[in-house]
Amino acid sequence: MIPVTPVLRARKKFLKGYTGTWNVRTLNADGKIDQLEHEQKCYTWNIIGLAEARLTGVGDSKTPQGNQLFHSGQDKRHANGTTFLIHKDTAGAVMEFKPISDRVIYIRLRVKPFNLSVMQIYAPTTDATDDQLNRFYDAVTATLQGLPNQDIHLLMWEWNAKIGPDAYDQLKGTIGRSGLPDWGLPMTEVCAGLLEFAQFHELTICNTFQAGKLSRKATFHSPNGKTHNMIDYIMVDNRFRSSIKLAKTRTFPGADVGSDLDLVLTALWLKNIEKKQSMRVSYNLDKLKDNDIAEQFQVEVGGRFAPLLTLELEPEEFQQQVEDN
């Protein structure tokens, strides 16, 4: 029996779960969590990583709807903050929750056939100092390298880097053809850093495979409607990229919690690998109570193992037995 419902719903030979990421700008306001859960009712989801939640301290708690909230923030300031919202039917699968900092959080879930390790990351803005950036990258790298190798690794983060379609020719396999148009702008240093990170750690950037309308790809829209960027990403191990419905990793601009960034969701499909059960032969020993059957059994079994009995004889005894026969 699969212990996770609905994070992995049995559907023939596959298991399906929905994970996503969203910069909500803040959860530190009256009614914000209620508003978030109200919006999530419109979508099928299991795990949502939240950036810029602005909750202080580290902890986990239940929401008004019974879902589980894991958060990691600064001790006193309502700034930054990363959070996981886990569906109430999925919370029982959580094996480990580890807050790394107010920008990096990690959670591990027991699913089949491989456990799932998920990181939610909130990258510093472009005005961060070199020291801040180095400490951030070191924390992300150390956490990623510390994940169990056999797990599926899913990274969800806001990184202020826009990937243009020109990057596909350089990094086939890491990204798809459906980055946002760059309108002739050169690749920024921040974008190059993101792509180098993904390539080095053998990650696929899932939402660069979503073709179609701009509203399905862009995660940020300016209030005047003139600027559209893709700055929120979902990444998965290259070896598990076939488990992600890449073309279905998309944004949902209809979700509204007072943020100028959109909800991004992806569908995770895993093959339900069932172990083959070994066949066990059952004997009816009560039949041996019948003398005729017991005698027949003794003759048959004794005949099968007779050659093995000769191995216990000394060479002289064996020779004599051959001569007698």
mmCIF file of C-alpha atoms in Angstrom:
data_model
loop_
_atom_site.group_PDB
_atom_site.id
_atom_site.type_symbol
_atom_site.label_atom_id
_atom_site.label_comp_id
_atom_site.label_asym_id
_atom_site.label_seq_id
_atom_site.Cartn_x
_atom_site.Cartn_y
_atom_site.Cartn_z
ATOM 1 C CA MET A 1 0.000 0.000 0.000
ATOM 2 C CA ILE A 2 1.442 3.355 -1.020
ATOM 3 C CA PRO A 3 1.794 5.492 2.140
ATOM 4 C CA VAL A 4 1.530 8.850 0.393
ATOM 5 C CA THR A 5 -1.808 10.140 -0.783
ATOM 6 C CA PRO A 6 -2.187 12.159 -2.852
ATOM 7 C CA VAL A 7 1.501 13.009 -3.280
ATOM 8 C CA LEU A 8 1.864 9.764 -5.206
ATOM 9 C CA ARG A 9 -1.438 8.565 -6.512
ATOM 10 C CA ALA A 10 -1.523 5.060 -7.904
ATOM 11 C CA ARG A 11 -2.535 5.212 -11.542
ATOM 12 C CA LYS A 12 -1.862 1.958 -13.385
ATOM 13 C CA LYS A 13 1.924 1.604 -13.437
ATOM 14 C CA PHE A 14 2.728 5.174 -12.482
ATOM 15 C CA LEU A 15 2.694 7.400 -9.414
ATOM 16 C CA LYS A 16 1.937 11.075 -9.772
ATOM 17 C CA GLY A 17 2.620 14.054 -7.532
ATOM 18 C CA TYR A 18 2.585 17.830 -7.935
ATOM 19 C CA THR A 19 5.276 20.115 -6.569
ATOM 20 C CA GLY A 20 5.695 23.834 -7.027
ATOM 21 C CA THR A 21 7.345 27.050 -5.947
ATOM 22 C CA TRP A 22 6.002 30.531 -5.298
ATOM 23 C CA ASN A 23 7.376 33.815 -4.049
ATOM 24 C CA VAL A 24 4.511 35.027 -1.872
ATOM 25 C CA ARG A 25 6.255 38.252 -0.754
ATOM 26 C CA THR A 26 5.106 37.639 2.822
ATOM 27 C CA LEU A 27 3.125 35.340 5.069
ATOM 28 C CA ASN A 28 3.672 37.628 8.040
ATOM 29 C CA ALA A 29 0.308 39.373 7.867
ATOM 30 C CA ASP A 30 -3.142 38.623 9.207
ATOM 31 C CA GLY A 31 -5.069 36.294 6.925
ATOM 32 C CA LYS A 32 -2.135 35.616 4.576
ATOM 33 C CA ILE A 33 -1.961 31.888 5.236
ATOM 34 C CA ASP A 34 -5.741 31.622 4.892
ATOM 35 C CA GLN A 35 -5.522 33.442 1.565
ATOM 36 C CA LEU A 36 -2.729 31.148 0.408
ATOM 37 C CA GLU A 37 -4.692 28.002 1.226
ATOM 38 C CA HIS A 38 -7.814 29.417 -0.399
ATOM 39 C CA GLU A 39 -5.893 29.951 -3.644
ATOM 40 C CA GLN A 40 -4.325 26.484 -3.488
ATOM 41 C CA LYS A 41 -7.785 24.884 -3.431
ATOM 42 C CA CYS A 42 -8.034 25.725 -7.119
ATOM 43 C CA TYR A 43 -5.043 23.512 -7.971
ATOM 44 C CA THR A 44 -3.838 19.967 -7.465
ATOM 45 C CA TRP A 45 -0.712 20.126 -5.323
ATOM 46 C CA ASN A 46 1.272 18.201 -2.757
ATOM 47 C CA ILE A 47 4.421 20.216 -1.970
ATOM 48 C CA ILE A 48 4.776 23.968 -2.397
ATOM 49 C CA GLY A 49 8.060 25.731 -1.670
ATOM 50 C CA LEU A 50 7.541 29.353 -0.652
ATOM 51 C CA ALA A 51 10.143 32.097 -0.945
ATOM 52 C CA GLU A 52 10.204 35.395 0.952
ATOM 53 C CA ALA A 53 7.731 34.140 3.552
ATOM 54 C CA ARG A 54 9.175 36.563 6.175
ATOM 55 C CA LEU A 55 8.368 34.265 9.092
ATOM 56 C CA THR A 56 10.822 34.428 11.987
ATOM 57 C CA GLY A 57 12.676 31.513 13.530
ATOM 58 C CA VAL A 58 12.527 27.841 12.663
ATOM 59 C CA GLY A 59 9.620 25.480 13.190
ATOM 60 C CA ASP A 60 6.654 23.566 11.856
ATOM 61 C CA SER A 61 2.978 23.998 12.501
ATOM 62 C CA LYS A 62 -0.441 23.112 11.183
ATOM 63 C CA THR A 63 -2.414 25.568 9.099
ATOM 64 C CA PRO A 64 -6.153 26.271 9.573
ATOM 65 C CA GLN A 65 -6.890 23.739 6.815
ATOM 66 C CA GLY A 66 -4.777 21.035 8.465
ATOM 67 C CA ASN A 67 -1.816 21.259 6.103
ATOM 68 C CA GLN A 68 1.764 21.277 7.427
ATOM 69 C CA LEU A 69 3.962 24.369 7.335
ATOM 70 C CA PHE A 70 7.751 24.085 7.747
ATOM 71 C CA HIS A 71 9.624 27.390 7.872
ATOM 72 C CA SER A 72 13.123 28.780 8.282
ATOM 73 C CA GLY A 73 13.684 32.492 8.832
ATOM 74 C CA GLN A 74 15.787 35.021 10.652
ATOM 75 C CA ASP A 75 15.653 35.084 14.436
ATOM 76 C CA LYS A 76 14.175 38.543 14.855
ATOM 77 C CA ARG A 77 13.739 40.299 11.494
ATOM 78 C CA HIS A 78 10.802 39.580 9.213
ATOM 79 C CA ALA A 79 13.006 39.314 6.131
ATOM 80 C CA ASN A 80 13.723 36.672 3.485
ATOM 81 C CA GLY A 81 12.525 33.295 4.783
ATOM 82 C CA THR A 82 11.920 29.959 3.049
ATOM 83 C CA THR A 83 8.960 27.683 3.746
ATOM 84 C CA PHE A 84 7.372 24.415 2.680
ATOM 85 C CA LEU A 85 3.607 23.980 2.614
ATOM 86 C CA ILE A 86 2.854 20.235 2.641
ATOM 87 C CA HIS A 87 -0.606 18.929 1.875
ATOM 88 C CA LYS A 88 -2.251 17.281 4.875
ATOM 89 C CA ASP A 89 -2.542 13.982 2.976
ATOM 90 C CA THR A 90 1.174 14.108 2.194
ATOM 91 C CA ALA A 91 2.569 15.254 5.554
ATOM 92 C CA GLY A 92 2.830 11.683 6.830
ATOM 93 C CA ALA A 93 5.508 10.963 4.221
ATOM 94 C CA VAL A 94 7.919 13.593 5.569
ATOM 95 C CA MET A 95 11.063 11.864 6.822
ATOM 96 C CA GLU A 96 13.308 14.841 7.499
ATOM 97 C CA PHE A 97 13.100 18.619 7.674
ATOM 98 C CA LYS A 98 16.307 20.621 7.782
ATOM 99 C CA PRO A 99 16.482 24.430 7.897
ATOM 100 C CA ILE A 100 19.810 25.584 6.446
ATOM 101 C CA SER A 101 19.308 29.362 6.573
ATOM 102 C CA ASP A 102 16.702 31.998 5.876
ATOM 103 C CA ARG A 103 17.398 31.372 2.159
ATOM 104 C CA VAL A 104 17.754 27.593 1.973
ATOM 105 C CA ILE A 105 15.466 24.893 3.339
ATOM 106 C CA TYR A 106 15.415 21.147 2.718
ATOM 107 C CA ILE A 107 12.844 18.412 3.186
ATOM 108 C CA ARG A 108 12.862 14.685 2.450
ATOM 109 C CA LEU A 109 9.822 12.505 1.771
ATOM 110 C CA ARG A 110 9.341 8.749 1.703
ATOM 111 C CA VAL A 111 7.896 7.810 -1.686
ATOM 112 C CA LYS A 112 8.293 4.930 -4.153
ATOM 113 C CA PRO A 113 10.417 3.707 -5.837
ATOM 114 C CA PHE A 114 12.912 6.395 -4.731
ATOM 115 C CA ASN A 115 12.679 8.867 -1.870
ATOM 116 C CA LEU A 116 12.325 12.523 -2.791
ATOM 117 C CA SER A 117 14.685 15.273 -1.556
ATOM 118 C CA VAL A 118 13.422 18.807 -2.180
ATOM 119 C CA MET A 119 15.212 22.117 -1.652
ATOM 120 C CA GLN A 120 13.538 25.539 -1.673
ATOM 121 C CA ILE A 121 16.030 28.322 -2.352
ATOM 122 C CA TYR A 122 15.672 32.099 -2.283
ATOM 123 C CA ALA A 123 18.700 33.682 -3.932
ATOM 124 C CA PRO A 124 20.079 37.102 -2.902
ATOM 125 C CA THR A 125 19.329 40.057 -5.127
ATOM 126 C CA THR A 126 21.897 41.561 -7.485
ATOM 127 C CA ASP A 127 22.910 44.197 -4.926
ATOM 128 C CA ALA A 128 24.238 41.558 -2.497
ATOM 129 C CA THR A 129 27.914 41.724 -1.575
ATOM 130 C CA ASP A 130 30.428 39.155 -2.806
ATOM 131 C CA ASP A 131 30.693 37.763 0.716
ATOM 132 C CA GLN A 132 26.928 37.267 0.935
ATOM 133 C CA LEU A 133 26.831 35.582 -2.461
ATOM 134 C CA ASN A 134 29.729 33.264 -1.629
ATOM 135 C CA ARG A 135 28.135 32.162 1.643
ATOM 136 C CA PHE A 136 24.860 31.576 -0.165
ATOM 137 C CA TYR A 137 26.407 29.466 -2.942
ATOM 138 C CA ASP A 138 28.455 27.493 -0.423
ATOM 139 C CA ALA A 139 25.304 26.680 1.564
ATOM 140 C CA VAL A 140 23.379 25.564 -1.530
ATOM 141 C CA THR A 141 26.261 23.437 -2.833
ATOM 142 C CA ALA A 142 26.944 21.809 0.537
ATOM 143 C CA THR A 143 23.261 20.964 1.006
ATOM 144 C CA LEU A 144 22.927 19.529 -2.487
ATOM 145 C CA GLN A 145 26.054 17.409 -2.144
ATOM 146 C CA GLY A 146 24.843 16.141 1.223
ATOM 147 C CA LEU A 147 21.579 14.739 -0.159
ATOM 148 C CA PRO A 148 21.305 10.929 -0.379
ATOM 149 C CA ASN A 149 22.630 9.885 -3.793
ATOM 150 C CA GLN A 150 19.814 7.429 -4.455
ATOM 151 C CA ASP A 151 17.071 10.053 -3.942
ATOM 152 C CA ILE A 152 15.389 12.133 -6.596
ATOM 153 C CA HIS A 153 16.742 15.660 -6.133
ATOM 154 C CA LEU A 154 14.327 18.491 -6.843
ATOM 155 C CA LEU A 155 15.494 22.116 -6.496
ATOM 156 C CA MET A 156 13.009 24.972 -6.534
ATOM 157 C CA TRP A 157 14.198 28.531 -6.311
ATOM 158 C CA GLU A 158 13.941 32.157 -7.187
ATOM 159 C CA TRP A 159 17.103 33.254 -8.937
ATOM 160 C CA ASN A 160 17.153 36.702 -10.506
ATOM 161 C CA ALA A 161 18.373 35.424 -13.869
ATOM 162 C CA LYS A 162 16.503 35.417 -17.187
ATOM 163 C CA ILE A 163 17.345 32.618 -19.603
ATOM 164 C CA GLY A 164 17.074 33.488 -23.274
ATOM 165 C CA PRO A 165 16.608 30.958 -26.104
ATOM 166 C CA ASP A 166 20.208 31.527 -27.244
ATOM 167 C CA ALA A 167 21.455 29.507 -24.260
ATOM 168 C CA TYR A 168 19.938 26.297 -25.648
ATOM 169 C CA ASP A 169 22.679 25.853 -28.245
ATOM 170 C CA GLN A 170 25.308 25.947 -25.507
ATOM 171 C CA LEU A 171 23.559 23.780 -22.917
ATOM 172 C CA LYS A 172 21.380 21.193 -24.629
ATOM 173 C CA GLY A 173 20.000 18.800 -22.060
ATOM 174 C CA THR A 174 20.333 21.303 -19.234
ATOM 175 C CA ILE A 175 17.686 23.652 -20.639
ATOM 176 C CA GLY A 176 14.969 23.505 -23.279
ATOM 177 C CA ARG A 177 14.202 25.754 -26.211
ATOM 178 C CA SER A 178 11.480 27.681 -24.380
ATOM 179 C CA GLY A 179 13.357 30.292 -22.397
ATOM 180 C CA LEU A 180 12.016 33.817 -22.605
ATOM 181 C CA PRO A 181 13.024 35.998 -25.555
ATOM 182 C CA ASP A 182 16.112 38.025 -24.708
ATOM 183 C CA TRP A 183 15.415 40.715 -27.316
ATOM 184 C CA GLY A 184 19.092 40.760 -28.245
ATOM 185 C CA LEU A 185 20.384 41.375 -24.719
ATOM 186 C CA PRO A 186 23.651 39.629 -23.756
ATOM 187 C CA MET A 187 23.620 36.903 -21.103
ATOM 188 C CA THR A 188 24.165 38.432 -17.676
ATOM 189 C CA GLU A 189 26.725 37.193 -15.172
ATOM 190 C CA VAL A 190 23.926 36.044 -12.852
ATOM 191 C CA CYS A 191 22.299 34.010 -15.637
ATOM 192 C CA ALA A 192 25.630 32.459 -16.590
ATOM 193 C CA GLY A 193 26.153 31.488 -12.949
ATOM 194 C CA LEU A 194 22.767 29.769 -12.836
ATOM 195 C CA LEU A 195 23.458 27.773 -15.991
ATOM 196 C CA GLU A 196 26.948 26.808 -14.862
ATOM 197 C CA PHE A 197 25.539 25.604 -11.542
ATOM 198 C CA ALA A 198 22.896 23.483 -13.279
ATOM 199 C CA GLN A 199 25.371 22.016 -15.739
ATOM 200 C CA PHE A 200 28.000 21.243 -13.097
ATOM 201 C CA HIS A 201 25.502 19.435 -10.854
ATOM 202 C CA GLU A 202 23.844 17.684 -13.828
ATOM 203 C CA LEU A 203 20.432 19.309 -13.376
ATOM 204 C CA THR A 204 17.659 19.935 -15.893
ATOM 205 C CA ILE A 205 15.821 23.280 -15.675
ATOM 206 C CA CYS A 206 12.282 22.004 -16.140
ATOM 207 C CA ASN A 207 10.339 25.154 -16.936
ATOM 208 C CA THR A 208 12.511 26.019 -19.936
ATOM 209 C CA PHE A 209 10.693 23.220 -21.785
ATOM 210 C CA GLN A 210 7.240 24.852 -21.546
ATOM 211 C CA ALA A 211 6.351 26.027 -25.027
ATOM 212 C CA GLY A 212 3.409 28.265 -25.831
ATOM 213 C CA LYS A 213 2.165 31.577 -24.515
ATOM 214 C CA LEU A 214 4.329 33.992 -22.569
ATOM 215 C CA SER A 215 1.942 33.816 -19.633
ATOM 216 C CA ARG A 216 2.705 30.102 -19.257
ATOM 217 C CA LYS A 217 6.462 30.698 -19.057
ATOM 218 C CA ALA A 218 7.051 34.044 -17.335
ATOM 219 C CA THR A 219 7.005 33.987 -13.538
ATOM 220 C CA PHE A 220 7.232 37.761 -12.966
ATOM 221 C CA HIS A 221 5.032 40.461 -14.475
ATOM 222 C CA SER A 222 5.551 44.145 -13.775
ATOM 223 C CA PRO A 223 2.478 46.148 -12.638
ATOM 224 C CA ASN A 224 2.423 48.071 -15.941
ATOM 225 C CA GLY A 225 2.464 44.822 -17.898
ATOM 226 C CA LYS A 226 5.527 45.751 -19.938
ATOM 227 C CA THR A 227 8.138 43.574 -18.235
ATOM 228 C CA HIS A 228 7.988 39.790 -18.081
ATOM 229 C CA ASN A 229 10.746 37.627 -16.638
ATOM 230 C CA MET A 230 11.357 34.004 -15.816
ATOM 231 C CA ILE A 231 13.175 34.094 -12.473
ATOM 232 C CA ASP A 232 11.621 31.138 -10.623
ATOM 233 C CA TYR A 233 12.891 27.710 -11.594
ATOM 234 C CA ILE A 234 12.313 24.028 -10.887
ATOM 235 C CA MET A 235 15.282 21.711 -11.459
ATOM 236 C CA VAL A 236 15.647 17.930 -11.317
ATOM 237 C CA ASP A 237 18.511 15.446 -11.706
ATOM 238 C CA ASN A 238 19.274 14.670 -15.338
ATOM 239 C CA ARG A 239 18.911 10.966 -14.586
ATOM 240 C CA PHE A 240 15.312 11.533 -13.441
ATOM 241 C CA ARG A 241 14.286 14.070 -16.077
ATOM 242 C CA SER A 242 11.986 11.494 -17.711
ATOM 243 C CA SER A 243 9.997 11.466 -14.451
ATOM 244 C CA ILE A 244 9.079 15.131 -14.870
ATOM 245 C CA LYS A 245 6.387 16.196 -17.288
ATOM 246 C CA LEU A 246 8.689 18.887 -18.696
ATOM 247 C CA ALA A 247 6.133 20.309 -21.103
ATOM 248 C CA LYS A 248 3.649 20.611 -18.207
ATOM 249 C CA THR A 249 5.961 22.619 -15.936
ATOM 250 C CA ARG A 250 4.296 26.003 -16.156
ATOM 251 C CA THR A 251 3.158 29.104 -14.317
ATOM 252 C CA PHE A 252 -0.353 29.829 -13.084
ATOM 253 C CA PRO A 253 -0.920 33.596 -13.202
ATOM 254 C CA GLY A 254 -4.479 33.170 -11.932
ATOM 255 C CA ALA A 255 -3.272 32.359 -8.408
ATOM 256 C CA ASP A 256 -3.263 35.546 -6.325
ATOM 257 C CA VAL A 257 -1.792 36.225 -2.883
ATOM 258 C CA GLY A 258 -0.832 39.843 -3.506
ATOM 259 C CA SER A 259 2.493 38.947 -5.136
ATOM 260 C CA ASP A 260 3.849 40.048 -8.520
ATOM 261 C CA LEU A 261 5.295 36.561 -9.036
ATOM 262 C CA ASP A 262 3.352 33.533 -10.230
ATOM 263 C CA LEU A 263 2.897 30.035 -8.897
ATOM 264 C CA VAL A 264 4.999 27.459 -10.788
ATOM 265 C CA LEU A 265 3.915 23.801 -10.742
ATOM 266 C CA THR A 266 5.303 20.600 -12.201
ATOM 267 C CA ALA A 267 3.975 17.050 -12.365
ATOM 268 C CA LEU A 268 6.288 14.318 -11.114
ATOM 269 C CA TRP A 269 5.666 10.837 -12.526
ATOM 270 C CA LEU A 270 7.493 7.770 -11.237
ATOM 271 C CA LYS A 271 7.302 4.186 -12.382
ATOM 272 C CA ASN A 272 5.757 1.997 -9.720
ATOM 273 C CA ILE A 273 8.418 -0.708 -9.547
ATOM 274 C CA GLU A 274 6.986 -3.739 -7.778
ATOM 275 C CA LYS A 275 9.303 -6.466 -6.482
ATOM 276 C CA LYS A 276 8.652 -9.919 -7.874
ATOM 277 C CA GLN A 277 7.580 -12.284 -5.119
ATOM 278 C CA SER A 278 9.439 -15.589 -4.938
ATOM 279 C CA MET A 279 7.385 -18.768 -5.297
ATOM 280 C CA ARG A 280 7.284 -20.935 -2.171
ATOM 281 C CA VAL A 281 6.377 -24.621 -2.362
ATOM 282 C CA SER A 282 4.140 -25.840 0.419
ATOM 283 C CA TYR A 283 4.242 -29.509 1.453
ATOM 284 C CA ASN A 284 1.411 -31.436 3.080
ATOM 285 C CA LEU A 285 3.348 -33.278 5.782
ATOM 286 C CA ASP A 286 0.222 -34.924 7.144
ATOM 287 C CA LYS A 287 0.346 -37.373 4.212
ATOM 288 C CA LEU A 288 3.548 -38.867 5.615
ATOM 289 C CA LYS A 289 1.440 -40.416 8.354
ATOM 290 C CA ASP A 290 0.297 -42.914 5.726
ATOM 291 C CA ASN A 291 2.882 -45.762 5.841
ATOM 292 C CA ASP A 292 2.652 -46.507 2.101
ATOM 293 C CA ILE A 293 3.225 -42.856 1.160
ATOM 294 C CA ALA A 294 6.020 -42.496 3.703
ATOM 295 C CA GLU A 295 7.788 -45.575 2.313
ATOM 296 C CA GLN A 296 7.410 -44.333 -1.290
ATOM 297 C CA PHE A 297 8.762 -40.914 -0.288
ATOM 298 C CA GLN A 298 11.761 -42.492 1.459
ATOM 299 C CA VAL A 299 12.622 -44.593 -1.594
ATOM 300 C CA GLU A 300 12.347 -41.657 -3.984
ATOM 301 C CA VAL A 301 14.329 -39.216 -1.878
ATOM 302 C CA GLY A 302 16.917 -41.843 -0.980
ATOM 303 C CA GLY A 303 17.477 -42.581 -4.659
ATOM 304 C CA ARG A 304 18.093 -38.921 -5.464
ATOM 305 C CA PHE A 305 20.693 -38.455 -2.770
ATOM 306 C CA ALA A 306 22.452 -41.819 -3.086
ATOM 307 C CA PRO A 307 25.373 -40.353 -5.147
ATOM 308 C CA LEU A 308 26.030 -37.841 -2.409
ATOM 309 C CA LEU A 309 26.306 -40.569 0.226
ATOM 310 C CA THR A 310 29.298 -42.068 -1.574
ATOM 311 C CA LEU A 311 31.258 -38.895 -0.935
ATOM 312 C CA GLU A 312 31.352 -39.784 2.750
ATOM 313 C CA LEU A 313 32.957 -43.194 2.120
ATOM 314 C CA GLU A 314 36.657 -43.837 2.368
ATOM 315 C CA PRO A 315 38.364 -44.741 -0.983
ATOM 316 C CA GLU A 316 38.577 -48.466 -0.003
ATOM 317 C CA GLU A 317 34.885 -48.588 0.936
ATOM 318 C CA PHE A 318 33.887 -46.854 -2.260
ATOM 319 C CA GLN A 319 35.941 -49.302 -4.378
ATOM 320 C CA GLN A 320 34.390 -52.288 -2.570
ATOM 321 C CA GLN A 321 30.895 -50.881 -3.167
ATOM 322 C CA VAL A 322 31.607 -50.579 -6.889
ATOM 323 C CA GLU A 323 32.912 -54.167 -7.046
ATOM 324 C CA ASP A 324 29.834 -55.478 -5.218
ATOM 325 C CA ASN A 325 27.554 -53.782 -7.717
#
